Amino acid sequence: MALEAEVRAKGAAKLAALSVEQDQAQSWIEALLGNPFESPFADELKDGNVLCQVINAIKPGSIKKISTSKLAFKQMENISIFLKKAKAMGLKDKDVFDTIDLYEARDLCKVIMCIHAFGAVVQQNSGSTGFNGPFLETSVKYAASNERVFSEEQLAKQREMASGGTKMTSGSSDVMQRSEIQKTGITFGNDKSGAGSGDISAISAGSSGIMERSG
């Protein structure tokens, strides 16, 4: 029991360390679909329906029929379809989470970072796809050579999570509910560079000492 409690505590601490990224991912999805989340982050995405809608919002008609079934295997199938379509649009295997990471909430950190990586792919490919936003403002960037660039802040968070040394701060929570769509971390159309609106905040504006990794 003690070990199980420790594992849960570490998982919650890791998720708390990504609270900004989670908020930005949620805000982007809400802006894409034009609807605020009605449930906490993990619950809203669990059945895969919203994620499939995200694909269709970016590339209309990609998913012909999105299941609304309450059956577990159909909901997990929705998640799998999202991941398949996201990879077809350029997301790399190393950035993909496992279906149970979301469905059973085993690793929501991977889910959050997958959404950020996918958001970076969408923005990178916007010139060829004609998609004009909204875009997720993220420090993860996909270069033309499929290299990913991470900010020093993000690398520090990843190191912290890997060591399990992140401490939870009071007031941090893995549950976020909002009654209205927020625009934090979102760019529209020509604002994709992040310049302009005072309502837009990036994960990290600066990027001294960036590290490039092969995608």
PDB file of C-alpha atoms in Angstrom:
ATOM      1  CA  MET A   1       0.000   0.000   0.000  1.00  0.00           C
ATOM      2  CA  ALA A   2       2.818   2.371   0.881  1.00  0.00           C
ATOM      3  CA  LEU A   3       4.511   1.724  -2.462  1.00  0.00           C
ATOM      4  CA  GLU A   4       1.260   2.277  -4.349  1.00  0.00           C
ATOM      5  CA  ALA A   5       0.704   5.557  -2.520  1.00  0.00           C
ATOM      6  CA  GLU A   6       4.246   6.648  -3.335  1.00  0.00           C
ATOM      7  CA  VAL A   7       3.741   5.868  -7.025  1.00  0.00           C
ATOM      8  CA  ARG A   8       0.506   7.854  -7.059  1.00  0.00           C
ATOM      9  CA  ALA A   9       2.188  10.777  -5.316  1.00  0.00           C
ATOM     10  CA  LYS A  10       5.042  10.829  -7.817  1.00  0.00           C
ATOM     11  CA  GLY A  11       2.600  10.673 -10.705  1.00  0.00           C
ATOM     12  CA  ALA A  12       0.616  13.579  -9.296  1.00  0.00           C
ATOM     13  CA  ALA A  13       3.812  15.567  -8.788  1.00  0.00           C
ATOM     14  CA  LYS A  14       4.904  14.984 -12.373  1.00  0.00           C
ATOM     15  CA  LEU A  15       1.518  16.066 -13.637  1.00  0.00           C
ATOM     16  CA  ALA A  16       1.574  19.169 -11.453  1.00  0.00           C
ATOM     17  CA  ALA A  17       4.914  20.102 -13.031  1.00  0.00           C
ATOM     18  CA  LEU A  18       3.140  20.182 -16.398  1.00  0.00           C
ATOM     19  CA  SER A  19       0.165  22.247 -15.246  1.00  0.00           C
ATOM     20  CA  VAL A  20       0.998  25.082 -17.658  1.00  0.00           C
ATOM     21  CA  GLU A  21       1.366  22.699 -20.582  1.00  0.00           C
ATOM     22  CA  GLN A  22      -1.888  20.967 -19.652  1.00  0.00           C
ATOM     23  CA  ASP A  23      -3.686  24.306 -19.525  1.00  0.00           C
ATOM     24  CA  GLN A  24      -2.291  25.275 -22.918  1.00  0.00           C
ATOM     25  CA  ALA A  25      -3.257  21.932 -24.461  1.00  0.00           C
ATOM     26  CA  GLN A  26      -6.791  22.263 -23.111  1.00  0.00           C
ATOM     27  CA  SER A  27      -7.106  25.876 -24.263  1.00  0.00           C
ATOM     28  CA  TRP A  28      -5.964  24.919 -27.766  1.00  0.00           C
ATOM     29  CA  ILE A  29      -8.490  22.105 -28.046  1.00  0.00           C
ATOM     30  CA  GLU A  30     -11.268  24.353 -26.756  1.00  0.00           C
ATOM     31  CA  ALA A  31     -10.340  27.022 -29.301  1.00  0.00           C
ATOM     32  CA  LEU A  32     -10.231  24.471 -32.132  1.00  0.00           C
ATOM     33  CA  LEU A  33     -13.655  23.062 -31.319  1.00  0.00           C
ATOM     34  CA  GLY A  34     -15.273  26.254 -30.049  1.00  0.00           C
ATOM     35  CA  ASN A  35     -16.462  24.591 -26.850  1.00  0.00           C
ATOM     36  CA  PRO A  36     -15.143  24.651 -23.275  1.00  0.00           C
ATOM     37  CA  PHE A  37     -14.408  21.397 -21.486  1.00  0.00           C
ATOM     38  CA  GLU A  38     -17.321  20.257 -19.329  1.00  0.00           C
ATOM     39  CA  SER A  39     -15.222  17.753 -17.363  1.00  0.00           C
ATOM     40  CA  PRO A  40     -11.668  17.551 -15.995  1.00  0.00           C
ATOM     41  CA  PHE A  41      -8.929  17.215 -18.633  1.00  0.00           C
ATOM     42  CA  ALA A  42      -8.485  13.423 -18.514  1.00  0.00           C
ATOM     43  CA  ASP A  43     -12.214  12.715 -18.332  1.00  0.00           C
ATOM     44  CA  GLU A  44     -12.934  14.981 -21.290  1.00  0.00           C
ATOM     45  CA  LEU A  45     -10.425  13.187 -23.513  1.00  0.00           C
ATOM     46  CA  LYS A  46     -10.895   9.641 -22.209  1.00  0.00           C
ATOM     47  CA  ASP A  47     -13.372   8.384 -24.819  1.00  0.00           C
ATOM     48  CA  GLY A  48     -11.280   9.711 -27.721  1.00  0.00           C
ATOM     49  CA  ASN A  49     -14.233  11.595 -29.180  1.00  0.00           C
ATOM     50  CA  VAL A  50     -12.789  15.054 -28.588  1.00  0.00           C
ATOM     51  CA  LEU A  51      -9.403  14.016 -29.965  1.00  0.00           C
ATOM     52  CA  CYS A  52     -11.029  12.742 -33.147  1.00  0.00           C
ATOM     53  CA  GLN A  53     -12.875  16.050 -33.449  1.00  0.00           C
ATOM     54  CA  VAL A  54      -9.497  17.794 -33.192  1.00  0.00           C
ATOM     55  CA  ILE A  55      -8.258  15.853 -36.220  1.00  0.00           C
ATOM     56  CA  ASN A  56     -11.340  16.825 -38.223  1.00  0.00           C
ATOM     57  CA  ALA A  57     -11.032  20.464 -37.157  1.00  0.00           C
ATOM     58  CA  ILE A  58      -7.501  20.550 -38.559  1.00  0.00           C
ATOM     59  CA  LYS A  59      -8.133  18.345 -41.588  1.00  0.00           C
ATOM     60  CA  PRO A  60     -11.885  18.169 -42.295  1.00  0.00           C
ATOM     61  CA  GLY A  61     -13.257  14.793 -43.276  1.00  0.00           C
ATOM     62  CA  SER A  62     -10.260  12.808 -42.052  1.00  0.00           C
ATOM     63  CA  ILE A  63     -12.417  10.692 -39.753  1.00  0.00           C
ATOM     64  CA  LYS A  64     -15.708   9.865 -41.435  1.00  0.00           C
ATOM     65  CA  LYS A  65     -17.537   8.629 -38.349  1.00  0.00           C
ATOM     66  CA  ILE A  66     -16.580   9.245 -34.726  1.00  0.00           C
ATOM     67  CA  SER A  67     -17.980   6.700 -32.294  1.00  0.00           C
ATOM     68  CA  THR A  68     -20.045   7.969 -29.373  1.00  0.00           C
ATOM     69  CA  SER A  69     -20.369   4.514 -27.844  1.00  0.00           C
ATOM     70  CA  LYS A  70     -19.946   4.004 -24.099  1.00  0.00           C
ATOM     71  CA  LEU A  71     -18.233   0.665 -24.707  1.00  0.00           C
ATOM     72  CA  ALA A  72     -14.611   0.665 -23.581  1.00  0.00           C
ATOM     73  CA  PHE A  73     -13.216  -0.930 -26.733  1.00  0.00           C
ATOM     74  CA  LYS A  74     -14.968   1.626 -28.959  1.00  0.00           C
ATOM     75  CA  GLN A  75     -13.631   4.513 -26.893  1.00  0.00           C
ATOM     76  CA  MET A  76     -10.110   3.096 -27.004  1.00  0.00           C
ATOM     77  CA  GLU A  77     -10.565   2.653 -30.739  1.00  0.00           C
ATOM     78  CA  ASN A  78     -11.278   6.389 -31.004  1.00  0.00           C
ATOM     79  CA  ILE A  79      -7.999   7.112 -29.234  1.00  0.00           C
ATOM     80  CA  SER A  80      -6.146   4.751 -31.570  1.00  0.00           C
ATOM     81  CA  ILE A  81      -7.694   6.447 -34.600  1.00  0.00           C
ATOM     82  CA  PHE A  82      -6.553   9.845 -33.321  1.00  0.00           C
ATOM     83  CA  LEU A  83      -2.997   8.580 -32.876  1.00  0.00           C
ATOM     84  CA  LYS A  84      -2.996   6.959 -36.326  1.00  0.00           C
ATOM     85  CA  LYS A  85      -4.221  10.150 -38.003  1.00  0.00           C
ATOM     86  CA  ALA A  86      -1.798  12.306 -36.017  1.00  0.00           C
ATOM     87  CA  LYS A  87       1.115  10.138 -37.156  1.00  0.00           C
ATOM     88  CA  ALA A  88      -0.121  10.342 -40.738  1.00  0.00           C
ATOM     89  CA  MET A  89       0.069  14.121 -40.369  1.00  0.00           C
ATOM     90  CA  GLY A  90       3.695  13.959 -39.218  1.00  0.00           C
ATOM     91  CA  LEU A  91       3.753  13.096 -35.512  1.00  0.00           C
ATOM     92  CA  LYS A  92       6.682  10.818 -34.671  1.00  0.00           C
ATOM     93  CA  ASP A  93       6.335   7.464 -32.914  1.00  0.00           C
ATOM     94  CA  LYS A  94       8.503   8.639 -30.018  1.00  0.00           C
ATOM     95  CA  ASP A  95       5.943  11.364 -29.256  1.00  0.00           C
ATOM     96  CA  VAL A  96       2.931   9.031 -29.195  1.00  0.00           C
ATOM     97  CA  PHE A  97       1.338   7.808 -25.954  1.00  0.00           C
ATOM     98  CA  ASP A  98      -0.208   4.378 -25.424  1.00  0.00           C
ATOM     99  CA  THR A  99      -3.994   4.136 -25.462  1.00  0.00           C
ATOM    100  CA  ILE A 100      -4.133   3.105 -21.796  1.00  0.00           C
ATOM    101  CA  ASP A 101      -2.000   6.110 -20.830  1.00  0.00           C
ATOM    102  CA  LEU A 102      -5.115   8.152 -21.501  1.00  0.00           C
ATOM    103  CA  TYR A 103      -7.991   5.702 -21.104  1.00  0.00           C
ATOM    104  CA  GLU A 104      -6.812   4.485 -17.699  1.00  0.00           C
ATOM    105  CA  ALA A 105      -5.024   7.766 -16.872  1.00  0.00           C
ATOM    106  CA  ARG A 106      -1.767   5.861 -16.382  1.00  0.00           C
ATOM    107  CA  ASP A 107       0.471   8.569 -17.801  1.00  0.00           C
ATOM    108  CA  LEU A 108      -1.261  11.858 -18.519  1.00  0.00           C
ATOM    109  CA  CYS A 109       2.128  13.559 -18.804  1.00  0.00           C
ATOM    110  CA  LYS A 110       2.753  11.613 -22.024  1.00  0.00           C
ATOM    111  CA  VAL A 111      -0.693  12.581 -23.258  1.00  0.00           C
ATOM    112  CA  ILE A 112      -0.044  16.272 -22.616  1.00  0.00           C
ATOM    113  CA  MET A 113       3.356  16.242 -24.306  1.00  0.00           C
ATOM    114  CA  CYS A 114       1.945  14.286 -27.254  1.00  0.00           C
ATOM    115  CA  ILE A 115      -0.647  17.013 -27.766  1.00  0.00           C
ATOM    116  CA  HIS A 116       2.109  19.636 -27.641  1.00  0.00           C
ATOM    117  CA  ALA A 117       4.198  17.713 -30.168  1.00  0.00           C
ATOM    118  CA  PHE A 118       1.158  17.337 -32.409  1.00  0.00           C
ATOM    119  CA  GLY A 119       0.426  21.048 -32.087  1.00  0.00           C
ATOM    120  CA  ALA A 120       3.976  21.772 -33.217  1.00  0.00           C
ATOM    121  CA  VAL A 121       3.522  19.481 -36.233  1.00  0.00           C
ATOM    122  CA  VAL A 122       0.273  21.216 -37.170  1.00  0.00           C
ATOM    123  CA  GLN A 123       1.928  24.624 -37.070  1.00  0.00           C
ATOM    124  CA  GLN A 124       5.016  23.438 -38.948  1.00  0.00           C
ATOM    125  CA  ASN A 125       2.897  21.980 -41.761  1.00  0.00           C
ATOM    126  CA  SER A 126       0.378  24.824 -41.958  1.00  0.00           C
ATOM    127  CA  GLY A 127       2.023  26.305 -45.046  1.00  0.00           C
ATOM    128  CA  SER A 128       1.371  23.164 -47.063  1.00  0.00           C
ATOM    129  CA  THR A 129      -1.953  22.149 -45.508  1.00  0.00           C
ATOM    130  CA  GLY A 130      -3.596  25.562 -45.624  1.00  0.00           C
ATOM    131  CA  PHE A 131      -4.708  25.281 -41.994  1.00  0.00           C
ATOM    132  CA  ASN A 132      -4.833  28.790 -40.570  1.00  0.00           C
ATOM    133  CA  GLY A 133      -5.230  28.162 -36.866  1.00  0.00           C
ATOM    134  CA  PRO A 134      -5.796  28.374 -34.051  1.00  0.00           C
ATOM    135  CA  PHE A 135      -2.337  27.082 -33.207  1.00  0.00           C
ATOM    136  CA  LEU A 136      -0.921  25.785 -29.960  1.00  0.00           C
ATOM    137  CA  GLU A 137       1.865  28.072 -28.770  1.00  0.00           C
ATOM    138  CA  THR A 138       4.459  25.590 -27.533  1.00  0.00           C
ATOM    139  CA  SER A 139       8.207  25.458 -27.036  1.00  0.00           C
ATOM    140  CA  VAL A 140       8.278  22.125 -28.898  1.00  0.00           C
ATOM    141  CA  LYS A 141       9.132  22.816 -32.533  1.00  0.00           C
ATOM    142  CA  TYR A 142       9.315  20.471 -35.505  1.00  0.00           C
ATOM    143  CA  ALA A 143      11.889  21.670 -38.019  1.00  0.00           C
ATOM    144  CA  ALA A 144      11.807  20.764 -41.695  1.00  0.00           C
ATOM    145  CA  SER A 145      14.363  18.033 -40.999  1.00  0.00           C
ATOM    146  CA  ASN A 146      12.006  16.607 -38.338  1.00  0.00           C
ATOM    147  CA  GLU A 147      14.230  17.834 -35.540  1.00  0.00           C
ATOM    148  CA  ARG A 148      12.528  18.836 -32.318  1.00  0.00           C
ATOM    149  CA  VAL A 149      13.714  21.837 -30.359  1.00  0.00           C
ATOM    150  CA  PHE A 150      13.042  22.048 -26.634  1.00  0.00           C
ATOM    151  CA  SER A 151      13.447  25.064 -24.370  1.00  0.00           C
ATOM    152  CA  GLU A 152      15.829  24.797 -21.423  1.00  0.00           C
ATOM    153  CA  GLU A 153      12.830  25.119 -19.101  1.00  0.00           C
ATOM    154  CA  GLN A 154      11.140  22.148 -20.724  1.00  0.00           C
ATOM    155  CA  LEU A 155      14.318  20.064 -20.625  1.00  0.00           C
ATOM    156  CA  ALA A 156      14.657  20.853 -16.923  1.00  0.00           C
ATOM    157  CA  LYS A 157      11.090  19.700 -16.322  1.00  0.00           C
ATOM    158  CA  GLN A 158      11.737  16.463 -18.183  1.00  0.00           C
ATOM    159  CA  ARG A 159      14.879  15.822 -16.121  1.00  0.00           C
ATOM    160  CA  GLU A 160      12.928  16.557 -12.960  1.00  0.00           C
ATOM    161  CA  MET A 161      10.151  14.167 -13.923  1.00  0.00           C
ATOM    162  CA  ALA A 162      12.628  11.440 -14.853  1.00  0.00           C
ATOM    163  CA  SER A 163      14.288  11.668 -11.439  1.00  0.00           C
ATOM    164  CA  GLY A 164      10.950  11.664  -9.646  1.00  0.00           C
ATOM    165  CA  GLY A 165      12.157  14.597  -7.611  1.00  0.00           C
ATOM    166  CA  THR A 166       9.463  17.083  -8.480  1.00  0.00           C
ATOM    167  CA  LYS A 167       7.639  18.377  -5.419  1.00  0.00           C
ATOM    168  CA  MET A 168       3.992  19.243  -5.513  1.00  0.00           C
ATOM    169  CA  THR A 169       3.142  22.784  -4.695  1.00  0.00           C
ATOM    170  CA  SER A 170       0.111  23.699  -2.664  1.00  0.00           C
ATOM    171  CA  GLY A 171      -2.838  24.419  -4.850  1.00  0.00           C
ATOM    172  CA  SER A 172      -1.518  22.321  -7.748  1.00  0.00           C
ATOM    173  CA  SER A 173      -4.048  19.899  -9.166  1.00  0.00           C
ATOM    174  CA  ASP A 174      -4.434  17.540 -12.094  1.00  0.00           C
ATOM    175  CA  VAL A 175      -8.046  18.616 -12.422  1.00  0.00           C
ATOM    176  CA  MET A 176      -8.887  21.768 -14.327  1.00  0.00           C
ATOM    177  CA  GLN A 177     -12.375  22.940 -15.023  1.00  0.00           C
ATOM    178  CA  ARG A 178     -13.285  26.178 -16.717  1.00  0.00           C
ATOM    179  CA  SER A 179     -16.569  27.739 -17.625  1.00  0.00           C
ATOM    180  CA  GLU A 180     -15.291  29.597 -20.642  1.00  0.00           C
ATOM    181  CA  ILE A 181     -12.791  29.141 -23.421  1.00  0.00           C
ATOM    182  CA  GLN A 182      -9.431  30.677 -22.565  1.00  0.00           C
ATOM    183  CA  LYS A 183      -6.976  31.850 -25.182  1.00  0.00           C
ATOM    184  CA  THR A 184      -3.771  31.323 -23.154  1.00  0.00           C
ATOM    185  CA  GLY A 185      -1.161  29.632 -25.318  1.00  0.00           C
ATOM    186  CA  ILE A 186      -3.174  29.999 -28.515  1.00  0.00           C
ATOM    187  CA  THR A 187      -2.275  31.830 -31.709  1.00  0.00           C
ATOM    188  CA  PHE A 188      -4.544  32.504 -34.654  1.00  0.00           C
ATOM    189  CA  GLY A 189      -3.680  32.887 -38.327  1.00  0.00           C
ATOM    190  CA  ASN A 190      -0.730  35.190 -38.858  1.00  0.00           C
ATOM    191  CA  ASP A 191      -0.094  35.358 -35.103  1.00  0.00           C
ATOM    192  CA  LYS A 192       1.435  31.865 -35.124  1.00  0.00           C
ATOM    193  CA  SER A 193       4.842  33.345 -34.270  1.00  0.00           C
ATOM    194  CA  GLY A 194       3.468  34.289 -30.870  1.00  0.00           C
ATOM    195  CA  ALA A 195       3.863  38.016 -31.362  1.00  0.00           C
ATOM    196  CA  GLY A 196       1.032  40.398 -30.855  1.00  0.00           C
ATOM    197  CA  SER A 197      -1.811  39.633 -28.495  1.00  0.00           C
ATOM    198  CA  GLY A 198      -1.219  40.246 -24.835  1.00  0.00           C
ATOM    199  CA  ASP A 199      -3.570  37.353 -24.075  1.00  0.00           C
ATOM    200  CA  ILE A 200      -1.152  34.868 -25.589  1.00  0.00           C
ATOM    201  CA  SER A 201       1.465  33.232 -23.412  1.00  0.00           C
ATOM    202  CA  ALA A 202       3.996  30.604 -24.484  1.00  0.00           C
ATOM    203  CA  ILE A 203       5.459  27.895 -22.297  1.00  0.00           C
ATOM    204  CA  SER A 204       8.783  29.680 -22.504  1.00  0.00           C
ATOM    205  CA  ALA A 205       9.342  32.840 -24.487  1.00  0.00           C
ATOM    206  CA  GLY A 206      13.109  32.571 -24.347  1.00  0.00           C
ATOM    207  CA  SER A 207      15.123  29.645 -25.538  1.00  0.00           C
ATOM    208  CA  SER A 208      18.723  30.077 -24.501  1.00  0.00           C
ATOM    209  CA  GLY A 209      20.588  26.847 -24.711  1.00  0.00           C
ATOM    210  CA  ILE A 210      18.132  24.893 -26.799  1.00  0.00           C
ATOM    211  CA  MET A 211      18.758  21.275 -27.605  1.00  0.00           C
ATOM    212  CA  GLU A 212      17.910  19.646 -30.887  1.00  0.00           C
ATOM    213  CA  ARG A 213      16.991  16.009 -31.000  1.00  0.00           C
ATOM    214  CA  SER A 214      16.386  13.879 -34.010  1.00  0.00           C
ATOM    215  CA  GLY A 215      12.685  13.225 -34.549  1.00  0.00           C
TER     216      GLY A 215
END
